[in-house]
Amino acid sequence: MGASITENKVYSMGSQEVTVSDLEEQEKIGSLERVESAHSRVLDDLGRGEGVSFKDLPIIDVKPEDNRRVLRKLDNLLLPLTMIAYTLQYIDRSAMSYAAVFSFRTDLDLVGTQYSWLGSCFFLGYLFFEFPGSYILQRLPLSKIMGTSIVIWGGLLMCLAAPRSFGGAAAIRTLLGCSEALVTPGFVLLISRFYKREEQPLRVGLWYCCNGLGSFIGALVSFGMGHIHVDNVPNWAWIFIFNGGITVIFGTLFLFLCPENPQTCKVLNAHEKRVALERVRTNRSSLGSKIIKWYQVKEALCPWICPQGWSYFFIVMSLSLPNGGIGNFLHLILQSYGYTSFQTILMGLPQAAMQVVFPLSGAIIARKVPNARLYVLMAYMLPSLVGVIIQYKTRNSGALLFGYYILG
């Protein structure tokens, strides 16, 4: 009885009497209010486009059911947006290779290496704008820049139906490369704002599966556009017009639907926004920061500090070198096996399936096996290497076709 009286000892506070239990309850309420106030300030800063550090954010307990609900909502919004954008990017980037199996080269009077240079112009623009574009993505609202980029590249693709000379097509292809240079770094930055580090490989793998999906859809669209016959408008021009128009429409929707950060994510309520912030705390990075930290630049550029980063660099570069050259000639290579224009497009569909299966399986392995991303990337280079060797060493039509499929 005495213990009970001690625990509920009565204190006099002015004209009121309160117990120890009352004081403890008020302290809990005050602590909760301080946490909510701190979260509100951080969310307000994010809403104004200001970067925040997680050291300013009190830690909250996230229930498993809250985590699953927030993750599901983010996936339902962000994955369709990023996957559709990646699909359209691949379709638009490879549209010229589909046009080439029709009368594109003859209508533009391309001679010698001019078609090859048209392919290179895209990557020259891409290379030129990669670093300025990454700086812009950090300094300006990410979602708005990405949406604007999508609209611009869709419009440029439509313009590619107009020129009838090498010079005009080269200028448009260069600008197209500049506009598409923002896609991959922009989406990597976007995903890092909403997903935990261990959740990111699978989502990135799903984007790369969309290269195959884009190849599949692009082939079917080109097959259909190739049957359009309108006076003064060649059938290959409709490939650019149709694909570019779809991209412009999607880019406009992207501008309105894509959130900048958890605070501006309309599918989350106030509590879920706090949960979304707490989820990415383990990434150990600030959120929405617009400041370049030079010690991080030094870490990225010094091979003795970040050898893994340089390993990724050389692997991706070795993959991109043949991809840049072969990509624009893939359908011409297939056509050289003796197929007609329409047969060439349809015979490329199995390669599109390969481009879906391999990235998805690689992403799943990288997610399941700790610290295996670099090894998975190296192993998945081997089929493409075998495909190139087959193209070089044999003239058997069946072997050539098999090599063509695994080349992708």
XYZ file of C-alpha atoms in Angstrom:
408
model
C 0.000 0.000 0.000
C 2.852 2.331 0.898
C 4.576 1.634 -2.389
C 1.423 2.489 -4.247
C 1.132 5.791 -2.401
C 4.787 6.620 -3.216
C 4.313 5.919 -6.927
C 1.318 8.209 -7.030
C 2.662 10.903 -4.760
C 0.695 14.101 -5.088
C 2.453 17.365 -5.927
C 0.983 20.811 -5.713
C 1.471 22.967 -8.851
C -0.174 26.304 -8.272
C -3.868 25.648 -7.769
C -3.612 22.128 -9.254
C -2.557 18.830 -7.761
C -0.855 16.251 -10.010
C 0.532 12.765 -9.463
C 3.822 11.257 -10.653
C 1.889 9.350 -13.313
C 0.460 12.622 -14.604
C 3.935 14.133 -14.836
C 5.286 11.109 -16.710
C 2.375 11.230 -19.139
C 2.921 14.950 -19.760
C 6.630 14.300 -20.361
C 5.783 11.622 -22.938
C 3.331 13.945 -24.657
C 5.901 16.754 -24.683
C 8.559 14.438 -26.104
C 6.177 13.244 -28.828
C 5.261 16.813 -29.696
C 8.955 17.738 -29.989
C 9.578 14.782 -32.328
C 6.569 15.679 -34.482
C 7.665 19.317 -34.545
C 11.168 18.336 -35.693
C 9.732 16.103 -38.416
C 7.408 18.890 -39.522
C 10.335 21.318 -39.842
C 12.311 18.801 -41.916
C 9.326 18.059 -44.146
C 8.713 21.780 -44.597
C 12.351 22.244 -45.621
C 11.974 19.449 -48.162
C 8.768 20.979 -49.450
C 10.647 24.232 -50.116
C 13.327 22.293 -52.015
C 15.945 22.628 -49.274
C 18.298 19.767 -48.451
C 18.253 18.234 -44.989
C 20.582 16.077 -42.943
C 19.280 13.144 -40.935
C 21.171 14.355 -37.882
C 18.443 17.015 -37.658
C 15.752 14.327 -37.653
C 14.726 12.490 -34.455
C 14.654 8.698 -34.743
C 11.206 7.109 -34.743
C 10.201 3.454 -34.526
C 8.806 2.146 -37.817
C 6.346 -0.708 -37.530
C 6.761 -3.499 -40.126
C 3.227 -2.973 -41.406
C 3.893 0.757 -41.873
C 7.112 -0.020 -43.724
C 5.362 -2.459 -46.066
C 2.503 -0.057 -46.729
C 4.813 2.847 -47.568
C 7.015 0.648 -49.772
C 3.964 -0.620 -51.643
C 2.691 2.909 -52.244
C 6.098 4.093 -53.452
C 6.414 1.121 -55.802
C 2.938 1.687 -57.209
C 3.836 5.287 -58.055
C 7.548 5.404 -58.843
C 8.129 2.081 -60.598
C 5.563 2.664 -63.378
C 6.914 6.190 -63.960
C 10.567 5.163 -64.133
C 9.955 1.937 -66.057
C 7.794 3.598 -68.703
C 10.358 6.385 -69.081
C 13.170 3.862 -69.495
C 11.117 1.907 -72.036
C 10.444 5.037 -74.067
C 14.082 6.069 -73.848
C 15.225 2.800 -75.372
C 12.553 2.915 -78.088
C 13.456 6.485 -78.997
C 17.198 5.862 -78.897
C 16.922 2.829 -81.193
C 14.240 4.240 -83.513
C 16.871 5.096 -86.132
C 18.026 1.472 -86.337
C 14.438 0.433 -87.121
C 14.131 3.204 -89.715
C 17.386 2.047 -91.313
C 15.868 -1.251 -92.482
C 13.435 0.784 -94.591
C 14.482 3.660 -96.895
C 15.907 6.009 -94.239
C 19.494 5.880 -95.524
C 18.597 6.328 -99.180
C 16.064 9.114 -98.532
C 18.729 11.096 -96.656
C 21.356 10.306 -99.305
C 23.704 8.896 -96.681
C 27.016 7.723 -98.096
C 30.139 6.121 -96.673
C 30.283 6.385 -92.883
C 27.549 9.010 -92.526
C 25.043 6.570 -91.014
C 27.687 5.485 -88.521
C 28.310 9.118 -87.631
C 24.588 9.658 -87.050
C 24.803 6.929 -84.440
C 27.881 8.532 -82.893
C 26.283 11.996 -82.780
C 23.788 10.761 -80.198
C 26.550 9.564 -77.877
C 28.627 12.693 -78.432
C 25.691 14.763 -77.200
C 25.150 12.312 -74.353
C 28.806 12.549 -73.301
C 28.901 16.329 -73.603
C 25.841 16.896 -71.414
C 26.365 14.146 -68.827
C 28.314 16.248 -66.310
C 26.444 19.562 -66.797
C 23.200 17.604 -66.639
C 24.164 15.914 -63.375
C 24.976 19.333 -61.889
C 21.585 20.665 -63.014
C 19.828 17.673 -61.452
C 21.427 18.477 -58.101
C 20.738 22.204 -58.183
C 17.196 22.328 -59.585
C 13.961 20.425 -58.792
C 14.718 16.870 -59.873
C 11.259 15.721 -60.939
C 10.601 18.869 -62.989
C 13.950 18.622 -64.780
C 13.320 14.956 -65.568
C 9.821 15.611 -66.894
C 11.037 18.514 -69.022
C 13.854 16.369 -70.398
C 11.386 13.665 -71.442
C 9.165 16.185 -73.240
C 12.166 17.720 -75.037
C 13.586 14.424 -76.270
C 10.135 13.338 -77.470
C 9.808 16.554 -79.457
C 13.297 16.136 -80.909
C 12.491 12.587 -81.986
C 9.432 13.830 -83.863
C 11.650 16.412 -85.579
C 13.869 13.589 -86.844
C 11.147 12.789 -89.386
C 11.781 16.124 -91.149
C 15.424 16.309 -92.366
C 16.428 14.945 -95.745
C 20.170 15.446 -95.341
C 22.968 14.244 -93.101
C 23.553 17.659 -91.489
C 20.011 18.158 -90.229
C 19.742 14.617 -88.892
C 23.152 14.895 -87.182
C 22.143 18.098 -85.380
C 18.911 16.550 -84.089
C 20.632 13.329 -83.021
C 23.210 15.325 -81.038
C 20.509 17.291 -79.227
C 18.618 14.055 -78.609
C 21.693 12.658 -76.858
C 21.940 15.780 -74.690
C 18.314 15.484 -73.586
C 18.537 11.764 -72.767
C 21.775 12.173 -70.769
C 19.749 13.084 -67.677
C 17.726 9.881 -67.500
C 19.985 7.378 -65.725
C 21.640 9.751 -63.194
C 18.288 11.400 -62.552
C 16.503 8.150 -61.799
C 19.358 6.877 -59.615
C 19.082 10.086 -57.592
C 15.294 9.786 -57.447
C 15.361 6.191 -56.221
C 17.936 7.038 -53.527
C 15.481 9.546 -52.037
C 12.743 6.965 -51.498
C 14.339 3.514 -51.151
C 16.751 1.901 -48.737
C 20.090 0.857 -50.162
C 19.234 -2.863 -50.140
C 15.976 -2.154 -52.008
C 17.619 -0.254 -54.843
C 19.303 -3.020 -56.959
C 16.000 -4.749 -57.725
C 14.363 -1.463 -58.760
C 17.312 -0.515 -60.966
C 17.240 -4.009 -62.474
C 13.588 -3.513 -63.352
C 14.545 -0.378 -65.326
C 17.116 -2.267 -67.326
C 14.563 -4.964 -68.088
C 12.681 -2.168 -69.791
C 15.444 -1.986 -72.405
C 14.243 -5.387 -73.581
C 10.632 -4.332 -73.207
C 11.391 -1.224 -75.253
C 13.079 -3.342 -77.915
C 10.028 -5.613 -78.057
C 7.488 -2.784 -78.219
C 9.662 -0.749 -80.583
C 9.837 -3.667 -83.003
C 6.065 -4.110 -83.035
C 5.467 -0.363 -83.452
C 8.001 -0.165 -86.278
C 6.409 -3.180 -87.954
C 3.061 -1.378 -87.883
C 4.427 2.019 -88.925
C 6.226 0.374 -91.836
C 2.863 -0.478 -93.387
C 1.711 3.169 -93.464
C 1.853 4.698 -96.932
C 1.079 8.423 -97.171
C 2.086 10.699 -100.047
C 5.326 12.623 -99.389
C 5.766 10.987 -95.944
C 7.951 7.848 -96.006
C 6.981 4.963 -93.761
C 10.136 5.303 -91.617
C 9.150 8.873 -90.678
C 6.065 7.582 -88.866
C 8.326 5.618 -86.520
C 9.784 8.914 -85.272
C 6.462 10.778 -85.252
C 4.507 8.129 -83.350
C 7.175 7.278 -80.762
C 8.036 10.939 -80.190
C 4.388 11.893 -79.725
C 3.851 9.182 -77.105
C 6.972 10.364 -75.269
C 5.786 13.999 -75.195
C 2.434 12.929 -73.714
C 4.105 10.772 -71.072
C 6.629 13.490 -70.202
C 3.776 15.904 -69.535
C 2.154 13.397 -67.172
C 5.517 12.790 -65.488
C 5.788 16.489 -64.651
C 2.572 16.326 -62.623
C 2.850 12.841 -61.116
C 6.483 12.408 -60.061
C 7.224 13.578 -56.481
C 10.360 15.528 -55.649
C 10.798 13.926 -52.221
C 8.658 12.296 -49.489
C 7.109 15.644 -48.509
C 5.686 16.231 -52.004
C 4.564 12.604 -52.479
C 0.788 12.938 -52.699
C 0.077 9.234 -52.195
C 1.482 9.369 -48.633
C -0.276 10.838 -45.604
C 1.547 12.854 -42.929
C 2.561 9.818 -40.863
C 3.666 7.872 -43.942
C 5.874 10.772 -45.013
C 7.688 10.528 -41.677
C 8.026 6.773 -42.164
C 9.389 7.321 -45.692
C 12.066 9.628 -44.273
C 13.004 7.203 -41.515
C 13.295 4.345 -44.012
C 16.129 6.010 -45.949
C 18.062 7.107 -42.854
C 20.207 3.960 -43.147
C 21.490 5.156 -46.556
C 23.763 7.515 -44.571
C 23.320 10.404 -46.958
C 21.604 13.756 -46.822
C 18.323 14.226 -48.640
C 17.905 16.834 -51.373
C 21.270 18.475 -50.702
C 22.318 21.040 -53.327
C 25.872 21.458 -52.028
C 28.836 19.851 -53.781
C 31.090 18.278 -51.142
C 34.578 18.196 -52.576
C 35.825 15.471 -50.256
C 33.200 13.218 -51.850
C 34.450 14.198 -55.317
C 37.976 13.307 -54.186
C 36.796 9.951 -52.862
C 35.053 9.179 -56.168
C 38.044 10.139 -58.339
C 40.869 8.557 -56.344
C 41.265 4.857 -57.277
C 43.103 4.046 -54.032
C 40.162 5.411 -52.018
C 37.341 3.933 -54.117
C 38.709 1.021 -56.210
C 35.255 -0.523 -56.557
C 33.906 2.624 -58.205
C 36.672 2.555 -60.797
C 35.997 -1.134 -61.419
C 32.388 -0.254 -62.224
C 33.616 2.545 -64.480
C 35.821 0.305 -66.615
C 33.232 -2.474 -66.811
C 30.466 -0.112 -67.901
C 32.795 1.611 -70.373
C 33.821 -1.728 -71.883
C 30.142 -2.597 -72.261
C 29.258 0.778 -73.741
C 32.003 0.818 -76.375
C 30.587 -2.074 -78.422
C 27.015 -1.149 -77.529
C 27.443 2.320 -79.002
C 28.764 0.917 -82.252
C 26.686 -2.238 -82.570
C 23.391 -0.786 -81.306
C 22.740 1.301 -84.406
C 23.649 -1.594 -86.701
C 21.837 -4.431 -84.911
C 18.925 -4.577 -87.328
C 21.165 -4.026 -90.335
C 23.299 -6.956 -89.136
C 20.174 -9.106 -88.900
C 18.989 -7.918 -92.320
C 22.349 -8.955 -93.784
C 21.457 -12.583 -92.969
C 18.991 -12.396 -95.859
C 15.749 -11.245 -94.235
C 13.341 -8.650 -95.629
C 12.680 -5.381 -93.780
C 9.617 -6.704 -91.961
C 11.187 -10.105 -91.253
C 14.217 -8.333 -89.780
C 12.058 -6.468 -87.281
C 10.171 -9.574 -86.150
C 13.270 -11.798 -85.994
C 14.760 -9.378 -83.458
C 12.062 -10.115 -80.855
C 13.898 -13.044 -79.163
C 16.822 -10.727 -78.474
C 14.395 -8.373 -76.741
C 13.349 -11.259 -74.486
C 17.020 -11.836 -73.602
C 17.282 -8.185 -72.602
C 14.451 -8.700 -70.113
C 15.577 -12.002 -68.580
C 19.262 -11.229 -68.025
C 18.974 -7.861 -66.192
C 16.118 -9.117 -64.011
C 17.941 -12.301 -62.997
C 21.119 -10.317 -62.334
C 19.238 -7.863 -60.128
C 17.673 -10.706 -58.128
C 21.068 -12.370 -57.594
C 22.654 -9.054 -56.562
C 19.838 -8.541 -54.058
C 20.021 -12.036 -52.578
C 23.819 -12.415 -52.417
C 25.634 -9.785 -50.301
C 28.370 -7.756 -52.023
C 27.940 -9.665 -55.298
C 27.025 -6.818 -57.649
C 30.484 -6.451 -59.182
C 30.854 -10.198 -59.748
C 27.383 -10.479 -61.270
C 28.173 -7.619 -63.630
C 31.406 -9.290 -64.737
C 29.732 -12.687 -65.246
C 26.913 -11.215 -67.302
C 29.408 -9.738 -69.756
C 30.406 -13.219 -70.945
C 27.341 -14.011 -73.132
C 27.818 -10.789 -75.094
C 31.492 -11.630 -75.582
C 30.554 -15.081 -76.890
C 28.007 -13.491 -79.241
C 30.649 -11.184 -80.723
C 33.078 -14.090 -81.233
C 30.388 -16.111 -83.015
C 29.693 -13.211 -85.385
C 33.381 -13.003 -86.181
C 34.229 -16.694 -86.519
C 31.329 -18.413 -88.306
C 29.129 -18.031 -91.365
C 26.546 -20.644 -90.376
C 23.144 -18.915 -90.416
C 21.836 -20.710 -87.321
C 24.973 -19.967 -85.312
C 24.947 -16.344 -86.469
C 21.351 -15.946 -85.343
C 22.124 -17.504 -81.939
C 25.126 -15.212 -81.530
C 22.968 -12.247 -82.479
C 20.435 -13.079 -79.789
C 22.925 -13.458 -76.918
C 24.789 -10.372 -78.127
C 21.980 -8.247 -76.715
